[in-house]
Short mmCIF file of C-alpha atoms in Angstrom, two decimals:
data_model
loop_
_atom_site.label_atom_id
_atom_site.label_comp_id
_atom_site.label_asym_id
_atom_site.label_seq_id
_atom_site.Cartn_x
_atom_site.Cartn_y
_atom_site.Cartn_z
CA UNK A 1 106.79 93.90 112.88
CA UNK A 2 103.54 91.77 112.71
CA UNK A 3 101.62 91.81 109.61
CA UNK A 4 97.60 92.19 110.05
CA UNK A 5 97.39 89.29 107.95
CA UNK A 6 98.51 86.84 110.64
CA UNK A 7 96.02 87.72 112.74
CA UNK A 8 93.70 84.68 112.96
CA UNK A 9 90.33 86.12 113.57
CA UNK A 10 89.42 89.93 113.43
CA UNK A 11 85.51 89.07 113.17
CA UNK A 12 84.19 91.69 115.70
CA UNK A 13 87.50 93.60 116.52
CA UNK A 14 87.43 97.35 116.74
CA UNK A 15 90.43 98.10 114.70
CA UNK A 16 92.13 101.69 114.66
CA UNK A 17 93.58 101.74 111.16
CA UNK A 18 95.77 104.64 110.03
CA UNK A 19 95.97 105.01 106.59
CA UNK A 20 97.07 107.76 103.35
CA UNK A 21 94.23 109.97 103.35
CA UNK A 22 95.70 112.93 102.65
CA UNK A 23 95.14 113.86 98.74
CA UNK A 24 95.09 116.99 96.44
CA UNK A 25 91.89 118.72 96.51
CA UNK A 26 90.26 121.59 94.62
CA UNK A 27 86.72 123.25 94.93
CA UNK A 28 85.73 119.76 97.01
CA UNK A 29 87.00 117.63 94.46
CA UNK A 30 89.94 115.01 94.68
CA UNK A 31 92.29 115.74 92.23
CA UNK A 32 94.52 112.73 92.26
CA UNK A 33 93.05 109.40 94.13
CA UNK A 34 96.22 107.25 93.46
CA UNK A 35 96.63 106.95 97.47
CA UNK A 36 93.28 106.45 98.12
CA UNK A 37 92.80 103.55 95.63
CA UNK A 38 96.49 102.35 97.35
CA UNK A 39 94.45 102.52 100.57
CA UNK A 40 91.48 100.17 99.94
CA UNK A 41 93.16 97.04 99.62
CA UNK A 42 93.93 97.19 103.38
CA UNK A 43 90.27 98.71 104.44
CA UNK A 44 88.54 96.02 102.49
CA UNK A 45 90.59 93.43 103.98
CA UNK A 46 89.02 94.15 107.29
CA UNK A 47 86.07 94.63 106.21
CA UNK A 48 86.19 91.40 104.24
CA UNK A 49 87.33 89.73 107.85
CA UNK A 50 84.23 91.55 109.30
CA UNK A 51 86.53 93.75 111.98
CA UNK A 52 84.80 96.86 112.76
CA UNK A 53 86.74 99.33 111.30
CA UNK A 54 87.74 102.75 112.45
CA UNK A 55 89.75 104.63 109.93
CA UNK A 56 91.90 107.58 110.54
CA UNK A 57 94.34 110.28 108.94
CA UNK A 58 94.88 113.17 107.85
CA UNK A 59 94.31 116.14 105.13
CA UNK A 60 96.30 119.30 104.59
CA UNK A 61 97.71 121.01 107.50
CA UNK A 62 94.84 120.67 109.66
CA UNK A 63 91.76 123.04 109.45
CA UNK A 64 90.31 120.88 105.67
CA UNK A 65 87.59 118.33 106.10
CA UNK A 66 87.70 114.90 105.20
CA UNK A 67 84.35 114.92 103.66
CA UNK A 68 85.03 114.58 100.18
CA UNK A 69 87.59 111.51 100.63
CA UNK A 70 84.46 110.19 102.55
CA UNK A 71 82.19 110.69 99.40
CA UNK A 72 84.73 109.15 97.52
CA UNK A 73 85.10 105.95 99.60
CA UNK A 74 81.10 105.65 99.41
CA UNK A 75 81.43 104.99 96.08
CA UNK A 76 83.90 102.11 97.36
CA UNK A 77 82.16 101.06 100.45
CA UNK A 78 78.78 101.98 100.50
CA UNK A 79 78.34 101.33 103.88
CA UNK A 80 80.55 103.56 104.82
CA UNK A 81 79.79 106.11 107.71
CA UNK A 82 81.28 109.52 109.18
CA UNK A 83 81.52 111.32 112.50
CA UNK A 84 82.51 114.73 111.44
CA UNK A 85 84.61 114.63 114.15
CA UNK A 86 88.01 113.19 115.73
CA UNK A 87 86.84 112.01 119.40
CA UNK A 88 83.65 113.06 121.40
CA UNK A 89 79.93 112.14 121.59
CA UNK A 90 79.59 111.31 118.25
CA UNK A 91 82.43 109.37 117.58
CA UNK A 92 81.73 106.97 120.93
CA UNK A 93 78.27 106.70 120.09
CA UNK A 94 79.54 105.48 116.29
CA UNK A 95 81.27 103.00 117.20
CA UNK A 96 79.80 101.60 120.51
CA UNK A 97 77.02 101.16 117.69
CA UNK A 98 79.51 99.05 114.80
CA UNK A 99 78.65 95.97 113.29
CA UNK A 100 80.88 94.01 112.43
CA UNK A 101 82.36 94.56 108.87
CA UNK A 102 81.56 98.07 109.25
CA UNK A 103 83.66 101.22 108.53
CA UNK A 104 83.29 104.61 110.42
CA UNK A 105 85.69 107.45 108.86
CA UNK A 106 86.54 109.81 111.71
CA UNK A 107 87.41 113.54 110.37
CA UNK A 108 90.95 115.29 109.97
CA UNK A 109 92.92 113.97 112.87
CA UNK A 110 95.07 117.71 112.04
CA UNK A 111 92.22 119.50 113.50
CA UNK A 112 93.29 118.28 116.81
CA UNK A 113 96.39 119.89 118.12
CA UNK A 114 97.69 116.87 119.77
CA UNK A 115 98.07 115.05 116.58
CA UNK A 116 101.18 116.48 115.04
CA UNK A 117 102.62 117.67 118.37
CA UNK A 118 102.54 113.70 119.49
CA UNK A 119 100.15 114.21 122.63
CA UNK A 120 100.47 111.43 124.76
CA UNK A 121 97.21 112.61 125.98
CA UNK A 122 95.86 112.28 122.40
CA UNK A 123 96.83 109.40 121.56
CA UNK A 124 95.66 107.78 124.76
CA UNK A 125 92.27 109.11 123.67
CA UNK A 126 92.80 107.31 120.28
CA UNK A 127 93.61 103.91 121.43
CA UNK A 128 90.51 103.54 123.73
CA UNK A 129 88.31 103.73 120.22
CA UNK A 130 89.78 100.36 119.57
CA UNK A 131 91.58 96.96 120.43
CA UNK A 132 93.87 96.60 118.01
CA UNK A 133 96.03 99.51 115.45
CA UNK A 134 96.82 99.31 112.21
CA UNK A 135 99.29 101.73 110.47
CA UNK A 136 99.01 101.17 106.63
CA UNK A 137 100.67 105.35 106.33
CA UNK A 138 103.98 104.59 104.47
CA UNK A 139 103.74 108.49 103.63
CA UNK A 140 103.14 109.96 106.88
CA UNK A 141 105.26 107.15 108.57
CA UNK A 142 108.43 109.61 108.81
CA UNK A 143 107.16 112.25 111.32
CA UNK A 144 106.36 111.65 115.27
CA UNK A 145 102.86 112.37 115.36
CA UNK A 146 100.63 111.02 117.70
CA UNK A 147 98.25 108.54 115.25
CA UNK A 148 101.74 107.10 114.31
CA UNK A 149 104.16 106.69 117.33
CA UNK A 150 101.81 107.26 119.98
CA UNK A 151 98.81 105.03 119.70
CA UNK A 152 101.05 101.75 119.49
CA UNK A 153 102.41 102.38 123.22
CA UNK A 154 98.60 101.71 123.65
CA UNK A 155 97.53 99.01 121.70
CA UNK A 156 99.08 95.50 120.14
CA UNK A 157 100.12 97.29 116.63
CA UNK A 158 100.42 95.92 113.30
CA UNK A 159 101.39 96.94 109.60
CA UNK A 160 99.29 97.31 107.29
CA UNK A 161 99.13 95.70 103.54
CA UNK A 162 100.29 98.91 101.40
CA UNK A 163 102.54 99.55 104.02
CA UNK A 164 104.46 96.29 103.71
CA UNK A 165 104.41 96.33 99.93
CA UNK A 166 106.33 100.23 100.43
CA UNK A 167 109.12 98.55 102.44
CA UNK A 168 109.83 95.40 100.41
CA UNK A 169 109.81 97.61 96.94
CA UNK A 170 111.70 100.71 98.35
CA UNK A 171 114.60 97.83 100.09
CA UNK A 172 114.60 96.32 96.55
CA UNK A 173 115.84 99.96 95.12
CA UNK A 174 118.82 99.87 97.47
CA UNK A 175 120.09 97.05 95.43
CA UNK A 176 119.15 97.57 92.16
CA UNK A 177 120.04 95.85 89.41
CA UNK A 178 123.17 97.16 86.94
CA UNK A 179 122.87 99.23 84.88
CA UNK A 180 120.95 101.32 87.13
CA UNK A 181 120.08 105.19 86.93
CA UNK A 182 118.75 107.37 89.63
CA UNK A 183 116.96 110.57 89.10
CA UNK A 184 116.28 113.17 91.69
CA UNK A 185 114.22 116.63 91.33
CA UNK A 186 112.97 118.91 93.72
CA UNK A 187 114.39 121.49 95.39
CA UNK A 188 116.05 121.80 99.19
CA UNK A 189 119.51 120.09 98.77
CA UNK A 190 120.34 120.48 102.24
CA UNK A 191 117.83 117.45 102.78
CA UNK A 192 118.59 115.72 100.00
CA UNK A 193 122.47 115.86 100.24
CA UNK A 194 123.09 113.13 102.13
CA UNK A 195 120.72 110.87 99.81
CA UNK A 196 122.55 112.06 96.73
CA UNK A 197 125.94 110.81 98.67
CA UNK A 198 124.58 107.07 99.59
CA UNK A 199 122.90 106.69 96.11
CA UNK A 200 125.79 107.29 94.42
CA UNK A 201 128.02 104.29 95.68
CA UNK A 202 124.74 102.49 94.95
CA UNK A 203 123.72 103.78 91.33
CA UNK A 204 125.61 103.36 88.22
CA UNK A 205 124.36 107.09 87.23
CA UNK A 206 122.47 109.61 89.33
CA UNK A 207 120.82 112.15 87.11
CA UNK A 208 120.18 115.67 89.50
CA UNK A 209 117.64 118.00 88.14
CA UNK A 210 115.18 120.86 89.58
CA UNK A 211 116.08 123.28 92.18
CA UNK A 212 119.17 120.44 93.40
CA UNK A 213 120.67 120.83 89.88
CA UNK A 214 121.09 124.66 90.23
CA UNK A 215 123.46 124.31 93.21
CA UNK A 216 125.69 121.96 90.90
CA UNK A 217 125.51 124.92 88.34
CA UNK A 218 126.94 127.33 90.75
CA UNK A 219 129.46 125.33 91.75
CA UNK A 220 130.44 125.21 88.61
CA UNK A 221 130.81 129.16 88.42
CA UNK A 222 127.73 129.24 85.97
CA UNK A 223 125.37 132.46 86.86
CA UNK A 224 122.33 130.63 87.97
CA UNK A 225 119.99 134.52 88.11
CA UNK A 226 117.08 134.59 90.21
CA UNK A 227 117.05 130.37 90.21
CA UNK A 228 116.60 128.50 93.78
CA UNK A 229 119.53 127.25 95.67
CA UNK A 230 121.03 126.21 98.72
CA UNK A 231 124.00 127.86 100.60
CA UNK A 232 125.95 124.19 100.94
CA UNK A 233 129.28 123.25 99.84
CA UNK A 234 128.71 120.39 97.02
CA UNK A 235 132.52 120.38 95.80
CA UNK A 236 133.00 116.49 96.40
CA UNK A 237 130.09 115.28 94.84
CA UNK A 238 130.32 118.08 91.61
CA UNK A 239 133.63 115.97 90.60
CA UNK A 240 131.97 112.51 91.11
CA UNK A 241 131.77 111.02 88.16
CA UNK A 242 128.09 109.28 88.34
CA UNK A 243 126.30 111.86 88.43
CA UNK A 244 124.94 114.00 85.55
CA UNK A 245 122.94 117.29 85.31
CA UNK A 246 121.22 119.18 82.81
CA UNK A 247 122.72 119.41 79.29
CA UNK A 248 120.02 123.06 78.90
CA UNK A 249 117.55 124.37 80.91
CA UNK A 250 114.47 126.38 80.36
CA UNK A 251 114.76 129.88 82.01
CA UNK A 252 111.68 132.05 82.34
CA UNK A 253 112.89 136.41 82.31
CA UNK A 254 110.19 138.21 83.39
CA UNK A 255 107.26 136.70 81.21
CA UNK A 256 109.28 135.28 78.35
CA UNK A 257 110.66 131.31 77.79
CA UNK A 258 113.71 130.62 76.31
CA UNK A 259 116.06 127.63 76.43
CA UNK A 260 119.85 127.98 77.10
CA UNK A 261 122.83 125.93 78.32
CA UNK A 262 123.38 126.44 81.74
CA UNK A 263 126.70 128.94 81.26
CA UNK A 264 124.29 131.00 79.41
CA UNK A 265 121.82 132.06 82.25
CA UNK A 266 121.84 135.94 82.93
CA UNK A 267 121.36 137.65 85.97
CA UNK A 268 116.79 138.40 85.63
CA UNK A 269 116.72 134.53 84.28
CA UNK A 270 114.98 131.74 86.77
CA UNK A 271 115.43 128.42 85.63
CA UNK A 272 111.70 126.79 85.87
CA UNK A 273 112.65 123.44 84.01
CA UNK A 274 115.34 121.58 82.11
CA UNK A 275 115.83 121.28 78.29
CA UNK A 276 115.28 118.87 74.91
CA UNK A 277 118.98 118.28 74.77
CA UNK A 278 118.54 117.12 78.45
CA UNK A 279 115.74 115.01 77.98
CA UNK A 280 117.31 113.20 74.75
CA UNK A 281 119.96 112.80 76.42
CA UNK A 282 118.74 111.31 79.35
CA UNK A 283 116.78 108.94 76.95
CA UNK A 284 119.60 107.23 76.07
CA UNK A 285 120.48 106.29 79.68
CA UNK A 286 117.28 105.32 80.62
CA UNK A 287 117.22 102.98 77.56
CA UNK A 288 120.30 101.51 78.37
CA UNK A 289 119.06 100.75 82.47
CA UNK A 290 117.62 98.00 83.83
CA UNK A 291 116.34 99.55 86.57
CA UNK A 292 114.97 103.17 87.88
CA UNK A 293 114.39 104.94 90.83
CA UNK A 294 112.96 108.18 90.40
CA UNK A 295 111.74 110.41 92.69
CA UNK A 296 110.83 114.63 91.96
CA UNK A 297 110.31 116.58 89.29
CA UNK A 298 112.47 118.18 86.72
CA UNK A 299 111.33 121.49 87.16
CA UNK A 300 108.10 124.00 88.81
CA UNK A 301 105.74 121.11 87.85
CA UNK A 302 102.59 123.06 90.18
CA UNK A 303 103.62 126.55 88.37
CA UNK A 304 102.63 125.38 84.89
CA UNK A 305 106.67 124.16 83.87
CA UNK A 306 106.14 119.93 83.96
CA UNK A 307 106.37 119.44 80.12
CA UNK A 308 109.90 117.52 80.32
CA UNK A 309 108.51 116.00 83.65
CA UNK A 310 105.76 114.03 81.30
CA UNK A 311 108.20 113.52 78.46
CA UNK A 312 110.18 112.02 80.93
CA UNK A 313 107.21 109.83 82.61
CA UNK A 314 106.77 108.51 78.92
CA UNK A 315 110.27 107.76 78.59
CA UNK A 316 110.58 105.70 81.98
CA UNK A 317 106.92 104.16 80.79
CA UNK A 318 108.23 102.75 77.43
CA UNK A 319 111.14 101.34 79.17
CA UNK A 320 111.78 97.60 79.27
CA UNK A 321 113.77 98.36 83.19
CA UNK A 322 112.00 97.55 86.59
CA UNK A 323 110.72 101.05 87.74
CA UNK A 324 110.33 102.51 90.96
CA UNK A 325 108.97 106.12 91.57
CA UNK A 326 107.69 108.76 93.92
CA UNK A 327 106.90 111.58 94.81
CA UNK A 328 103.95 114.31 94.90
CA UNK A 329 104.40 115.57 91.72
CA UNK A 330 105.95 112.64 90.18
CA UNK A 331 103.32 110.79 90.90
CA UNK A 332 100.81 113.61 89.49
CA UNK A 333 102.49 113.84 85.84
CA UNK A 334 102.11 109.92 85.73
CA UNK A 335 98.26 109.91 86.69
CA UNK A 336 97.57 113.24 84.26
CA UNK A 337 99.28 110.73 81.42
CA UNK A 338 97.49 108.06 82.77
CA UNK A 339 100.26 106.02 82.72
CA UNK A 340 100.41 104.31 86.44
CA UNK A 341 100.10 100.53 84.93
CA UNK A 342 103.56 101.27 82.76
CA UNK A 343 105.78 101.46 85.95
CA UNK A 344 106.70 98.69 88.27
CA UNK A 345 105.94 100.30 91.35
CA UNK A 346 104.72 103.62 92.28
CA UNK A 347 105.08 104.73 95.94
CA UNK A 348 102.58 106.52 98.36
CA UNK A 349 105.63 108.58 100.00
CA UNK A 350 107.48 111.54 98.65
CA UNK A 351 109.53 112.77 101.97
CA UNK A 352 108.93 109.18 103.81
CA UNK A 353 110.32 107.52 100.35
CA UNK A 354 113.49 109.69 100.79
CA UNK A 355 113.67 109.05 104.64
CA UNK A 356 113.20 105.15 104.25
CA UNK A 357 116.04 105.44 101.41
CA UNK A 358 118.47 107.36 103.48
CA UNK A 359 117.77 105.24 106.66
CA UNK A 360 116.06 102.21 105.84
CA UNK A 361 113.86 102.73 108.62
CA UNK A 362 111.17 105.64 109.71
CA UNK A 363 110.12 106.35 112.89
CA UNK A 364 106.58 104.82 112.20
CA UNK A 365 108.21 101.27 111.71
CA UNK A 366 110.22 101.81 114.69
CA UNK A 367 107.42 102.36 116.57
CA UNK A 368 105.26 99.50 115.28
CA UNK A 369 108.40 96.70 116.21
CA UNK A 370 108.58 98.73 119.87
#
């Protein structure tokens, strides 16, 4: 892949960058703006090489406005402009107008039904806004939409700054140094299965917690009540040595808390989070690694149950190991802590940091060396 850095001169090039808009928003406010702050090194490097800049991506699932990531970025760019819209009138007009070292922010590329059903059509449209592409979207960089596989059939393509730094870290954590631990939350084990099975012949330990950890309880025989699971069989990898789960577990019946050992759970329990035993335990392993690759939560972090999520981020903060995590709500216990400068890196992707782990590769990178 060619890096945007070798390009010589971009003074007066209309370059279509793609990069991690997409953030957590309430009431018109950005909750989170870890991926946005990721994103500027890349904008103001074009801007800084006075390329006229036309940025592009995505928020949500389609019909939410990019205007308040816009606000945001005026506060980073003041020269910033919008179109309020993907192509048309506006947009042409915009840009035929640029100077160069100027940025024009086009809206939700969602709201256009091409985008995530990879219009060739679309796309086409795309690539005539500019003369060169730029995808800096590590963590939209796994699925075949049309501002990320299509527009480089179109135009000479390049990565972008963030997106480079996401490869070289995330191929470091696929040979990490020993003692190493792992630690994977979330739910839906039928994705993650095949993960769990590579990182294990990599990892010295790979702790499984959330949703994944209940399916591990069942096979066990344990009564797992009303908890998430999947419908896989999980036999080989229950006997594998490396890998540990939950010592307790917090289990929420009806509206009461309580805190139990996994062969305890009754049939009204849910389990919403893991335990104190769990997390001292898991203390001592992360205290004895030298590096850490994290990547979900330990329990319903967005329904009110992160509490051993944070006590965990504190843990892996106060660690001497190199540290490598992900993930969307990962990632949001670590910036509610505000403890983003104690970790070694911290990764725009939660799926596409997965993908590139199972893979090594996304589509988005294929596309960009095509």
């Amino acid at each position: 892949m060619k890096r945007i850095q070798e390009v010589k001169d971009l003074k007066g090039k209309r370059v279509l960058l793609r990069s991690t808009l997409n953030v957590p928003i309430k009431n018109g406010k950005i909750l989170n703006d870890f991926r946005l702050r990721s994103s500027l090194q890349t904008i103001k490097f074009l801007k800084d090489a006075e390329a006229k800049v036309v940025l592009v991506g995505h928020i949500g699932r389609g019909s939410e406005s990019l205007l308040p990531v816009f606000e945001y970025f005026k506060n980073q760019i003041p020269t910033i402009s919008f179109t309020r819209e993907v192509l048309g009138e506006k947009t042409t007009s915009a840009i035929e107008n640029m100077n160069d070292g100027d940025v024009i922010m086009l809206e939700n590329l969602r709201m256009n039904d091409g985008e995530v059903i990879n219009s060739d059509e679309f796309a086409k449209e795309l690539s005539t806004l500019a003369d060169i592409y730029v995808n800096d979207s590590f963590s939209v960089s796994h699925r075949e939409h049309a501002s990320v596989v299509g527009v480089p059939k179109y135009l000479e393509s390049f990565i972008g700054i963030l997106f480079q730094q996401e490869i070289e870290e995330l191929s470091e954590a696929l040979k990490p140094v020993s003692p190493s631990l792992c630690i994977l939350g979330g739910a839906k084990f039928e994705t993650k299965e095949p993960l769990i099975k590579k990182l294990v012949n990599i990892y010295d330990q790979v702790f499984i917690a959330g949703a994944l950890a209940n399916d591990f309880f069942k096979a066990k025989g344990f009564n797992i009540g009303k908890s998430l699971s999947s419908d896989i069989d999980i036999k080989e990898l229950v006997q594998n040595e490396k890998i540990i789960i939950p010592f307790d577990v917090t289990v929420l019946n009806n509206t009461e808390v309580f805190i139990k050992r996994p062969n305890e759970v009754l049939d009204d329990d849910n389990i919403v989070d893991a335990g104190p035993e769990t997390i001292r335990k898991l203390k001592e392993v992360v205290d004895g690694s030298q590096f850490i690759l994290w990547n979900g939560p330990l329990g319903e972090y967005e329904k009110g149950f992160g509490r051993h999520t944070q006590v965990l981020a504190k843990i892996i903060a106060d660690s001497s190991a190199e540290t490598l995590v992900g993930g969307g709500d990962t990632n949001a216990a670590i910036e509610d802590l505000g403890l983003e400068d104690k970790f070694s890196f911290i990764s725009t992707g939660g799926g596409a940091m997965l993908q590139f782990l199972l893979d090594g590769t996304l589509v988005g990178i294929e596309a960009l060396r095509d």
